[in-house]
């Protein structure tokens, strides 16, 4: 079990550019989550997948954000027309989906800096 | 809406001593799950301990234990024999069966003094 991985670990982009992040969950975990964390704060929920279905999406997630999990394995989070306010750590987590197993396991995050 | 409050932005403790981090939450649900996560500087979020609301027994994991007071909606974390490696941000989080997202407190920065 290699844990949750995220790529890239760091991304610097200019305002207005599009960026895409990838998350590979723990194998056989059917639930995958994206969170955003700004410095000194707790994470904020963005979206959640069960297998390939996106079941929940935060109102924080503007139309510029889109997430996919096409085959129920890895997921991508795309931000279009980035803004300086998008600068944050983007965290991915996964959980098994077994009854009562609500603990989520996190990846190292992707730190986005928009200049 | 469910909320999680951590009232201690920062705590410090002498190495080898015991420290307790506080967390309170608000919910109208009877079945839910509570977690403490640790986030060392520039490192990833690590699960420390979990507690199911239906369990009366407090969870323990080695040097980490919780004091779960369901009626008071309180969920504190006790770290015994503090070690330098315990220095991190500690986050309290809540979830329930019908809503899989984690709801987080603002975190407590724990400083270990050698």
mmCIF file of N, CA, C and O in Angstrom, chain B residues 6-90:
data_model
loop_
_atom_site.group_PDB
_atom_site.id
_atom_site.type_symbol
_atom_site.label_atom_id
_atom_site.label_comp_id
_atom_site.label_asym_id
_atom_site.label_seq_id
_atom_site.Cartn_x
_atom_site.Cartn_y
_atom_site.Cartn_z
ATOM 1 N N UNK B 6 -11.987 24.813 17.781
ATOM 2 C CA UNK B 6 -10.776 24.598 18.565
ATOM 3 C C UNK B 6 -10.388 25.961 19.120
ATOM 4 O O UNK B 6 -10.007 26.845 18.371
ATOM 5 N N UNK B 7 -10.493 26.129 20.414
ATOM 6 C CA UNK B 7 -10.360 27.446 21.027
ATOM 7 C C UNK B 7 -8.925 27.814 21.370
ATOM 8 O O UNK B 7 -8.657 28.938 21.801
ATOM 9 N N UNK B 8 -8.005 26.887 21.187
ATOM 10 C CA UNK B 8 -6.597 27.131 21.526
ATOM 11 C C UNK B 8 -5.785 27.256 20.238
ATOM 12 O O UNK B 8 -5.434 26.250 19.634
ATOM 13 N N UNK B 9 -5.454 28.449 19.805
ATOM 14 C CA UNK B 9 -4.662 28.583 18.569
ATOM 15 C C UNK B 9 -3.274 27.971 18.716
ATOM 16 O O UNK B 9 -2.721 27.455 17.756
ATOM 17 N N UNK B 10 -2.733 28.033 19.955
ATOM 18 C CA UNK B 10 -1.378 27.543 20.169
ATOM 19 C C UNK B 10 -1.247 27.014 21.598
ATOM 20 O O UNK B 10 -1.829 27.577 22.538
ATOM 21 N N UNK B 11 -0.521 25.909 21.715
ATOM 22 C CA UNK B 11 -0.227 25.339 23.025
ATOM 23 C C UNK B 11 1.243 24.962 23.038
ATOM 24 O O UNK B 11 1.809 24.563 22.007
ATOM 25 N N UNK B 12 1.837 25.041 24.225
ATOM 26 C CA UNK B 12 3.217 24.575 24.347
ATOM 27 C C UNK B 12 3.338 23.665 25.553
ATOM 28 O O UNK B 12 2.589 23.801 26.526
ATOM 29 N N UNK B 13 4.252 22.735 25.462
ATOM 30 C CA UNK B 13 4.438 21.753 26.531
ATOM 31 C C UNK B 13 5.906 21.369 26.587
ATOM 32 O O UNK B 13 6.601 21.359 25.566
ATOM 33 N N UNK B 14 6.360 21.069 27.777
ATOM 34 C CA UNK B 14 7.727 20.609 27.952
ATOM 35 C C UNK B 14 7.802 19.154 27.490
ATOM 36 O O UNK B 14 6.875 18.354 27.709
ATOM 37 N N UNK B 15 8.902 18.838 26.841
ATOM 38 C CA UNK B 15 9.130 17.460 26.413
ATOM 39 C C UNK B 15 8.940 16.516 27.594
ATOM 40 O O UNK B 15 9.344 16.831 28.729
ATOM 41 N N UNK B 16 8.289 15.381 27.330
ATOM 42 C CA UNK B 16 8.016 14.318 28.296
ATOM 43 C C UNK B 16 6.796 14.595 29.187
ATOM 44 O O UNK B 16 6.375 13.708 29.934
ATOM 45 N N UNK B 17 6.222 15.778 29.073
ATOM 46 C CA UNK B 17 5.040 16.066 29.874
ATOM 47 C C UNK B 17 3.773 15.816 29.060
ATOM 48 O O UNK B 17 3.821 15.397 27.914
ATOM 49 N N UNK B 18 2.644 16.041 29.704
ATOM 50 C CA UNK B 18 1.335 15.750 29.112
ATOM 51 C C UNK B 18 0.628 17.045 28.724
ATOM 52 O O UNK B 18 0.713 18.039 29.451
ATOM 53 N N UNK B 19 -0.045 17.017 27.598
ATOM 54 C CA UNK B 19 -0.787 18.192 27.137
ATOM 55 C C UNK B 19 -2.152 17.752 26.635
ATOM 56 O O UNK B 19 -2.296 16.636 26.118
ATOM 57 N N UNK B 20 -3.136 18.613 26.811
ATOM 58 C CA UNK B 20 -4.496 18.330 26.347
ATOM 59 C C UNK B 20 -4.957 19.429 25.408
ATOM 60 O O UNK B 20 -4.905 20.612 25.742
ATOM 61 N N UNK B 21 -5.404 19.009 24.231
ATOM 62 C CA UNK B 21 -5.931 19.938 23.225
ATOM 63 C C UNK B 21 -7.453 19.828 23.215
ATOM 64 O O UNK B 21 -8.000 18.731 23.224
ATOM 65 N N UNK B 22 -8.108 20.962 23.143
ATOM 66 C CA UNK B 22 -9.566 21.006 23.253
ATOM 67 C C UNK B 22 -10.260 21.083 21.897
ATOM 68 O O UNK B 22 -9.728 21.679 20.949
ATOM 69 N N UNK B 23 -11.449 20.492 21.852
ATOM 70 C CA UNK B 23 -12.282 20.570 20.652
ATOM 71 C C UNK B 23 -13.739 20.464 21.095
ATOM 72 O O UNK B 23 -14.079 19.588 21.896
ATOM 73 N N UNK B 24 -14.560 21.346 20.596
ATOM 74 C CA UNK B 24 -16.007 21.213 20.792
ATOM 75 C C UNK B 24 -16.673 21.245 19.428
ATOM 76 O O UNK B 24 -16.112 21.743 18.457
ATOM 77 N N UNK B 25 -17.854 20.678 19.366
ATOM 78 C CA UNK B 25 -18.549 20.593 18.088
ATOM 79 C C UNK B 25 -20.034 20.793 18.315
ATOM 80 O O UNK B 25 -20.527 20.685 19.452
ATOM 81 N N UNK B 26 -20.721 21.088 17.258
ATOM 82 C CA UNK B 26 -22.154 21.298 17.348
ATOM 83 C C UNK B 26 -22.831 20.438 16.290
ATOM 84 O O UNK B 26 -22.488 20.528 15.102
ATOM 85 N N UNK B 27 -23.774 19.617 16.713
ATOM 86 C CA UNK B 27 -24.510 18.779 15.790
ATOM 87 C C UNK B 27 -25.835 18.375 16.425
ATOM 88 O O UNK B 27 -25.947 18.318 17.644
ATOM 89 N N UNK B 28 -26.799 18.080 15.595
ATOM 90 C CA UNK B 28 -28.068 17.555 16.080
ATOM 91 C C UNK B 28 -28.171 16.056 15.809
ATOM 92 O O UNK B 28 -29.178 15.430 16.159
ATOM 93 N N UNK B 29 -27.132 15.489 15.206
ATOM 94 C CA UNK B 29 -27.104 14.065 14.905
ATOM 95 C C UNK B 29 -26.713 13.263 16.154
ATOM 96 O O UNK B 29 -26.059 13.783 17.061
ATOM 97 N N UNK B 30 -27.119 11.997 16.166
ATOM 98 C CA UNK B 30 -26.723 11.126 17.273
ATOM 99 C C UNK B 30 -25.598 10.179 16.868
ATOM 100 O O UNK B 30 -24.850 9.707 17.721
ATOM 101 N N UNK B 31 -25.502 9.895 15.577
ATOM 102 C CA UNK B 31 -24.428 9.032 15.070
ATOM 103 C C UNK B 31 -23.466 9.857 14.247
ATOM 104 O O UNK B 31 -23.871 10.456 13.241
ATOM 105 N N UNK B 32 -22.218 9.881 14.678
ATOM 106 C CA UNK B 32 -21.215 10.647 13.941
ATOM 107 C C UNK B 32 -19.838 10.129 14.352
ATOM 108 O O UNK B 32 -19.719 9.229 15.202
ATOM 109 N N UNK B 33 -18.827 10.693 13.734
ATOM 110 C CA UNK B 33 -17.451 10.237 13.937
ATOM 111 C C UNK B 33 -16.564 11.456 14.134
ATOM 112 O O UNK B 33 -16.727 12.471 13.436
ATOM 113 N N UNK B 34 -15.639 11.312 15.037
ATOM 114 C CA UNK B 34 -14.723 12.411 15.344
ATOM 115 C C UNK B 34 -13.290 11.936 15.159
ATOM 116 O O UNK B 34 -12.969 10.770 15.434
ATOM 117 N N UNK B 35 -12.445 12.844 14.726
ATOM 118 C CA UNK B 35 -11.055 12.508 14.441
ATOM 119 C C UNK B 35 -10.133 13.613 14.937
ATOM 120 O O UNK B 35 -10.516 14.782 14.982
ATOM 121 N N UNK B 36 -8.928 13.213 15.264
ATOM 122 C CA UNK B 36 -7.821 14.146 15.404
ATOM 123 C C UNK B 36 -6.791 13.807 14.327
ATOM 124 O O UNK B 36 -6.405 12.647 14.172
ATOM 125 N N UNK B 37 -6.389 14.857 13.621
ATOM 126 C CA UNK B 37 -5.346 14.745 12.619
ATOM 127 C C UNK B 37 -4.180 15.631 13.030
ATOM 128 O O UNK B 37 -4.364 16.676 13.657
ATOM 129 N N UNK B 38 -2.999 15.219 12.597
ATOM 130 C CA UNK B 38 -1.762 15.944 12.864
ATOM 131 C C UNK B 38 -1.161 16.374 11.526
ATOM 132 O O UNK B 38 -1.124 15.572 10.587
ATOM 133 N N UNK B 39 -0.709 17.623 11.454
ATOM 134 C CA UNK B 39 -0.075 18.111 10.236
ATOM 135 C C UNK B 39 1.246 18.780 10.610
ATOM 136 O O UNK B 39 1.285 19.950 10.983
ATOM 137 N N UNK B 40 2.355 18.031 10.506
ATOM 138 C CA UNK B 40 3.666 18.643 10.784
ATOM 139 C C UNK B 40 3.978 19.718 9.754
ATOM 140 O O UNK B 40 3.408 19.704 8.664
ATOM 141 N N UNK B 41 4.898 20.609 10.055
ATOM 142 C CA UNK B 41 5.226 21.685 9.105
ATOM 143 C C UNK B 41 5.621 21.120 7.751
ATOM 144 O O UNK B 41 6.485 20.252 7.652
ATOM 145 N N UNK B 42 4.975 21.613 6.723
ATOM 146 C CA UNK B 42 5.272 21.239 5.339
ATOM 147 C C UNK B 42 5.152 19.739 5.087
ATOM 148 O O UNK B 42 5.772 19.201 4.170
ATOM 149 N N UNK B 43 4.338 19.082 5.880
ATOM 150 C CA UNK B 43 4.158 17.648 5.673
ATOM 151 C C UNK B 43 2.674 17.307 5.653
ATOM 152 O O UNK B 43 1.835 18.141 5.928
ATOM 153 N N UNK B 44 2.395 16.082 5.304
ATOM 154 C CA UNK B 44 1.000 15.769 5.046
ATOM 155 C C UNK B 44 0.199 15.488 6.299
ATOM 156 O O UNK B 44 0.745 15.212 7.367
ATOM 157 N N UNK B 45 -1.093 15.549 6.156
ATOM 158 C CA UNK B 45 -2.065 15.332 7.216
ATOM 159 C C UNK B 45 -2.065 13.852 7.599
ATOM 160 O O UNK B 45 -2.195 12.973 6.727
ATOM 161 N N UNK B 46 -1.920 13.582 8.888
ATOM 162 C CA UNK B 46 -1.843 12.205 9.371
ATOM 163 C C UNK B 46 -2.955 11.973 10.383
ATOM 164 O O UNK B 46 -3.146 12.768 11.306
ATOM 165 N N UNK B 47 -3.677 10.870 10.229
ATOM 166 C CA UNK B 47 -4.713 10.512 11.190
ATOM 167 C C UNK B 47 -4.067 10.069 12.495
ATOM 168 O O UNK B 47 -3.196 9.205 12.503
ATOM 169 N N UNK B 48 -4.502 10.669 13.602
ATOM 170 C CA UNK B 48 -3.967 10.319 14.919
ATOM 171 C C UNK B 48 -4.886 9.342 15.629
ATOM 172 O O UNK B 48 -4.438 8.312 16.151
ATOM 173 N N UNK B 49 -6.189 9.654 15.660
ATOM 174 C CA UNK B 49 -7.109 8.853 16.448
ATOM 175 C C UNK B 49 -8.532 9.135 15.990
ATOM 176 O O UNK B 49 -8.824 10.214 15.469
ATOM 177 N N UNK B 50 -9.417 8.146 16.137
ATOM 178 C CA UNK B 50 -10.816 8.308 15.759
ATOM 179 C C UNK B 50 -11.712 7.848 16.897
ATOM 180 O O UNK B 50 -11.324 7.001 17.714
ATOM 181 N N UNK B 51 -12.927 8.385 16.906
ATOM 182 C CA UNK B 51 -13.910 8.026 17.943
ATOM 183 C C UNK B 51 -15.283 7.955 17.290
ATOM 184 O O UNK B 51 -15.696 8.899 16.607
ATOM 185 N N UNK B 52 -15.977 6.850 17.485
ATOM 186 C CA UNK B 52 -17.352 6.739 17.026
ATOM 187 C C UNK B 52 -18.271 7.231 18.134
ATOM 188 O O UNK B 52 -18.079 6.854 19.302
ATOM 189 N N UNK B 53 -19.265 8.014 17.797
ATOM 190 C CA UNK B 53 -20.137 8.612 18.810
ATOM 191 C C UNK B 53 -20.919 7.574 19.593
ATOM 192 O O UNK B 53 -21.276 7.803 20.752
ATOM 193 N N UNK B 54 -21.197 6.413 18.986
ATOM 194 C CA UNK B 54 -21.994 5.401 19.677
ATOM 195 C C UNK B 54 -21.176 4.624 20.711
ATOM 196 O O UNK B 54 -21.725 3.885 21.515
ATOM 197 N N UNK B 55 -19.873 4.799 20.676
ATOM 198 C CA UNK B 55 -19.011 4.094 21.632
ATOM 199 C C UNK B 55 -18.792 4.959 22.871
ATOM 200 O O UNK B 55 -18.364 6.109 22.773
ATOM 201 N N UNK B 56 -19.064 4.404 24.011
ATOM 202 C CA UNK B 56 -18.857 5.153 25.251
ATOM 203 C C UNK B 56 -17.389 5.158 25.663
ATOM 204 O O UNK B 56 -16.921 6.089 26.310
ATOM 205 N N UNK B 57 -16.674 4.107 25.272
ATOM 206 C CA UNK B 57 -15.269 4.010 25.665
ATOM 207 C C UNK B 57 -14.435 4.998 24.867
ATOM 208 O O UNK B 57 -14.548 5.091 23.643
ATOM 209 N N UNK B 58 -13.552 5.702 25.577
ATOM 210 C CA UNK B 58 -12.667 6.652 24.918
ATOM 211 C C UNK B 58 -11.586 5.917 24.134
ATOM 212 O O UNK B 58 -10.996 4.946 24.628
ATOM 213 N N UNK B 59 -11.304 6.408 22.932
ATOM 214 C CA UNK B 59 -10.279 5.775 22.095
ATOM 215 C C UNK B 59 -8.880 6.092 22.621
ATOM 216 O O UNK B 59 -8.639 7.174 23.179
ATOM 217 N N UNK B 60 -7.981 5.141 22.441
ATOM 218 C CA UNK B 60 -6.570 5.355 22.776
ATOM 219 C C UNK B 60 -5.706 4.756 21.669
ATOM 220 O O UNK B 60 -6.070 3.749 21.064
ATOM 221 N N UNK B 61 -4.587 5.424 21.409
ATOM 222 C CA UNK B 61 -3.592 4.944 20.460
ATOM 223 C C UNK B 61 -2.218 5.284 21.033
ATOM 224 O O UNK B 61 -1.710 6.389 20.879
ATOM 225 N N UNK B 62 -1.643 4.321 21.718
ATOM 226 C CA UNK B 62 -0.327 4.518 22.326
ATOM 227 C C UNK B 62 -0.349 5.734 23.255
ATOM 228 O O UNK B 62 -1.084 5.738 24.225
ATOM 229 N N UNK B 63 0.414 6.769 22.959
ATOM 230 C CA UNK B 63 0.489 7.935 23.847
ATOM 231 C C UNK B 63 -0.670 8.907 23.672
ATOM 232 O O UNK B 63 -0.765 9.915 24.384
ATOM 233 N N UNK B 64 -1.537 8.629 22.720
ATOM 234 C CA UNK B 64 -2.644 9.534 22.405
ATOM 235 C C UNK B 64 -3.955 8.936 22.923
ATOM 236 O O UNK B 64 -4.244 7.770 22.680
ATOM 237 N N UNK B 65 -4.737 9.743 23.590
ATOM 238 C CA UNK B 65 -6.047 9.305 24.049
ATOM 239 C C UNK B 65 -7.011 10.480 23.958
ATOM 240 O O UNK B 65 -6.594 11.636 23.894
ATOM 241 N N UNK B 66 -8.290 10.158 23.926
ATOM 242 C CA UNK B 66 -9.302 11.217 23.850
ATOM 243 C C UNK B 66 -10.186 11.157 25.084
ATOM 244 O O UNK B 66 -10.326 10.120 25.736
ATOM 245 N N UNK B 67 -10.778 12.297 25.385
ATOM 246 C CA UNK B 67 -11.830 12.396 26.387
ATOM 247 C C UNK B 67 -13.076 12.860 25.640
ATOM 248 O O UNK B 67 -13.218 14.031 25.289
ATOM 249 N N UNK B 68 -13.960 11.904 25.355
ATOM 250 C CA UNK B 68 -15.163 12.159 24.566
ATOM 251 C C UNK B 68 -16.336 12.329 25.509
ATOM 252 O O UNK B 68 -16.714 11.391 26.229
ATOM 253 N N UNK B 69 -16.896 13.510 25.513
ATOM 254 C CA UNK B 69 -18.050 13.822 26.350
ATOM 255 C C UNK B 69 -19.205 14.163 25.412
ATOM 256 O O UNK B 69 -19.339 15.311 24.965
ATOM 257 N N UNK B 70 -20.045 13.152 25.115
ATOM 258 C CA UNK B 70 -21.075 13.333 24.086
ATOM 259 C C UNK B 70 -22.095 14.390 24.471
ATOM 260 O O UNK B 70 -22.484 15.206 23.637
ATOM 261 N N UNK B 71 -22.526 14.379 25.710
ATOM 262 C CA UNK B 71 -23.550 15.342 26.129
ATOM 263 C C UNK B 71 -23.018 16.774 26.037
ATOM 264 O O UNK B 71 -23.744 17.698 25.661
ATOM 265 N N UNK B 72 -21.780 16.941 26.377
ATOM 266 C CA UNK B 72 -21.159 18.266 26.331
ATOM 267 C C UNK B 72 -20.642 18.606 24.947
ATOM 268 O O UNK B 72 -20.192 19.734 24.720
ATOM 269 N N UNK B 73 -20.681 17.660 24.024
ATOM 270 C CA UNK B 73 -20.162 17.829 22.674
ATOM 271 C C UNK B 73 -18.709 18.306 22.722
ATOM 272 O O UNK B 73 -18.326 19.308 22.100
ATOM 273 N N UNK B 74 -17.939 17.541 23.465
ATOM 274 C CA UNK B 74 -16.535 17.864 23.666
ATOM 275 C C UNK B 74 -15.680 16.660 23.313
ATOM 276 O O UNK B 74 -16.043 15.507 23.610
ATOM 277 N N UNK B 75 -14.535 16.918 22.701
ATOM 278 C CA UNK B 75 -13.672 15.830 22.210
ATOM 279 C C UNK B 75 -12.233 16.302 22.321
ATOM 280 O O UNK B 75 -11.657 16.826 21.377
ATOM 281 N N UNK B 76 -11.617 16.107 23.477
ATOM 282 C CA UNK B 76 -10.263 16.600 23.687
ATOM 283 C C UNK B 76 -9.235 15.499 23.444
ATOM 284 O O UNK B 76 -9.532 14.310 23.610
ATOM 285 N N UNK B 77 -8.048 15.898 23.073
ATOM 286 C CA UNK B 77 -6.946 14.972 22.794
ATOM 287 C C UNK B 77 -5.874 15.151 23.849
ATOM 288 O O UNK B 77 -5.402 16.268 24.087
ATOM 289 N N UNK B 78 -5.495 14.054 24.488
ATOM 290 C CA UNK B 78 -4.417 14.071 25.462
ATOM 291 C C UNK B 78 -3.202 13.383 24.870
ATOM 292 O O UNK B 78 -3.292 12.255 24.371
ATOM 293 N N UNK B 79 -2.078 14.072 24.929
ATOM 294 C CA UNK B 79 -0.812 13.503 24.468
ATOM 295 C C UNK B 79 0.074 13.333 25.702
ATOM 296 O O UNK B 79 0.409 14.314 26.377
ATOM 297 N N UNK B 80 0.421 12.104 25.986
ATOM 298 C CA UNK B 80 1.267 11.801 27.140
ATOM 299 C C UNK B 80 2.717 11.669 26.705
ATOM 300 O O UNK B 80 2.999 11.331 25.553
ATOM 301 N N UNK B 81 3.639 11.968 27.638
ATOM 302 C CA UNK B 81 5.059 11.804 27.345
ATOM 303 C C UNK B 81 5.418 12.491 26.015
ATOM 304 O O UNK B 81 5.942 11.875 25.078
ATOM 305 N N UNK B 82 5.111 13.770 25.915
ATOM 306 C CA UNK B 82 5.296 14.513 24.664
ATOM 307 C C UNK B 82 6.718 14.380 24.122
ATOM 308 O O UNK B 82 7.698 14.419 24.887
ATOM 309 N N UNK B 83 6.807 14.229 22.822
ATOM 310 C CA UNK B 83 8.095 14.091 22.155
ATOM 311 C C UNK B 83 8.262 15.216 21.131
ATOM 312 O O UNK B 83 7.280 15.788 20.660
ATOM 313 N N UNK B 84 9.517 15.510 20.782
ATOM 314 C CA UNK B 84 9.779 16.591 19.835
ATOM 315 C C UNK B 84 9.041 16.377 18.514
ATOM 316 O O UNK B 84 8.592 17.318 17.873
ATOM 317 N N UNK B 85 8.896 15.114 18.134
ATOM 318 C CA UNK B 85 8.205 14.790 16.891
ATOM 319 C C UNK B 85 6.709 15.035 16.931
ATOM 320 O O UNK B 85 6.039 14.939 15.901
ATOM 321 N N UNK B 86 6.183 15.349 18.104
ATOM 322 C CA UNK B 86 4.752 15.652 18.208
ATOM 323 C C UNK B 86 4.439 17.087 17.791
ATOM 324 O O UNK B 86 3.276 17.453 17.650
ATOM 325 N N UNK B 87 5.452 17.905 17.612
ATOM 326 C CA UNK B 87 5.245 19.297 17.217
ATOM 327 C C UNK B 87 4.566 19.346 15.851
ATOM 328 O O UNK B 87 5.060 18.778 14.869
ATOM 329 N N UNK B 88 3.416 20.017 15.803
ATOM 330 C CA UNK B 88 2.617 20.041 14.572
ATOM 331 C C UNK B 88 1.374 20.880 14.805
ATOM 332 O O UNK B 88 1.099 21.322 15.924
ATOM 333 N N UNK B 89 0.611 21.078 13.723
ATOM 334 C CA UNK B 89 -0.762 21.568 13.850
ATOM 335 C C UNK B 89 -1.646 20.358 14.084
ATOM 336 O O UNK B 89 -1.499 19.340 13.400
ATOM 337 N N UNK B 90 -2.557 20.483 15.025
ATOM 338 C CA UNK B 90 -3.512 19.410 15.304
ATOM 339 C C UNK B 90 -4.910 19.911 14.966
ATOM 340 O O UNK B 90 -5.341 20.958 15.440
#
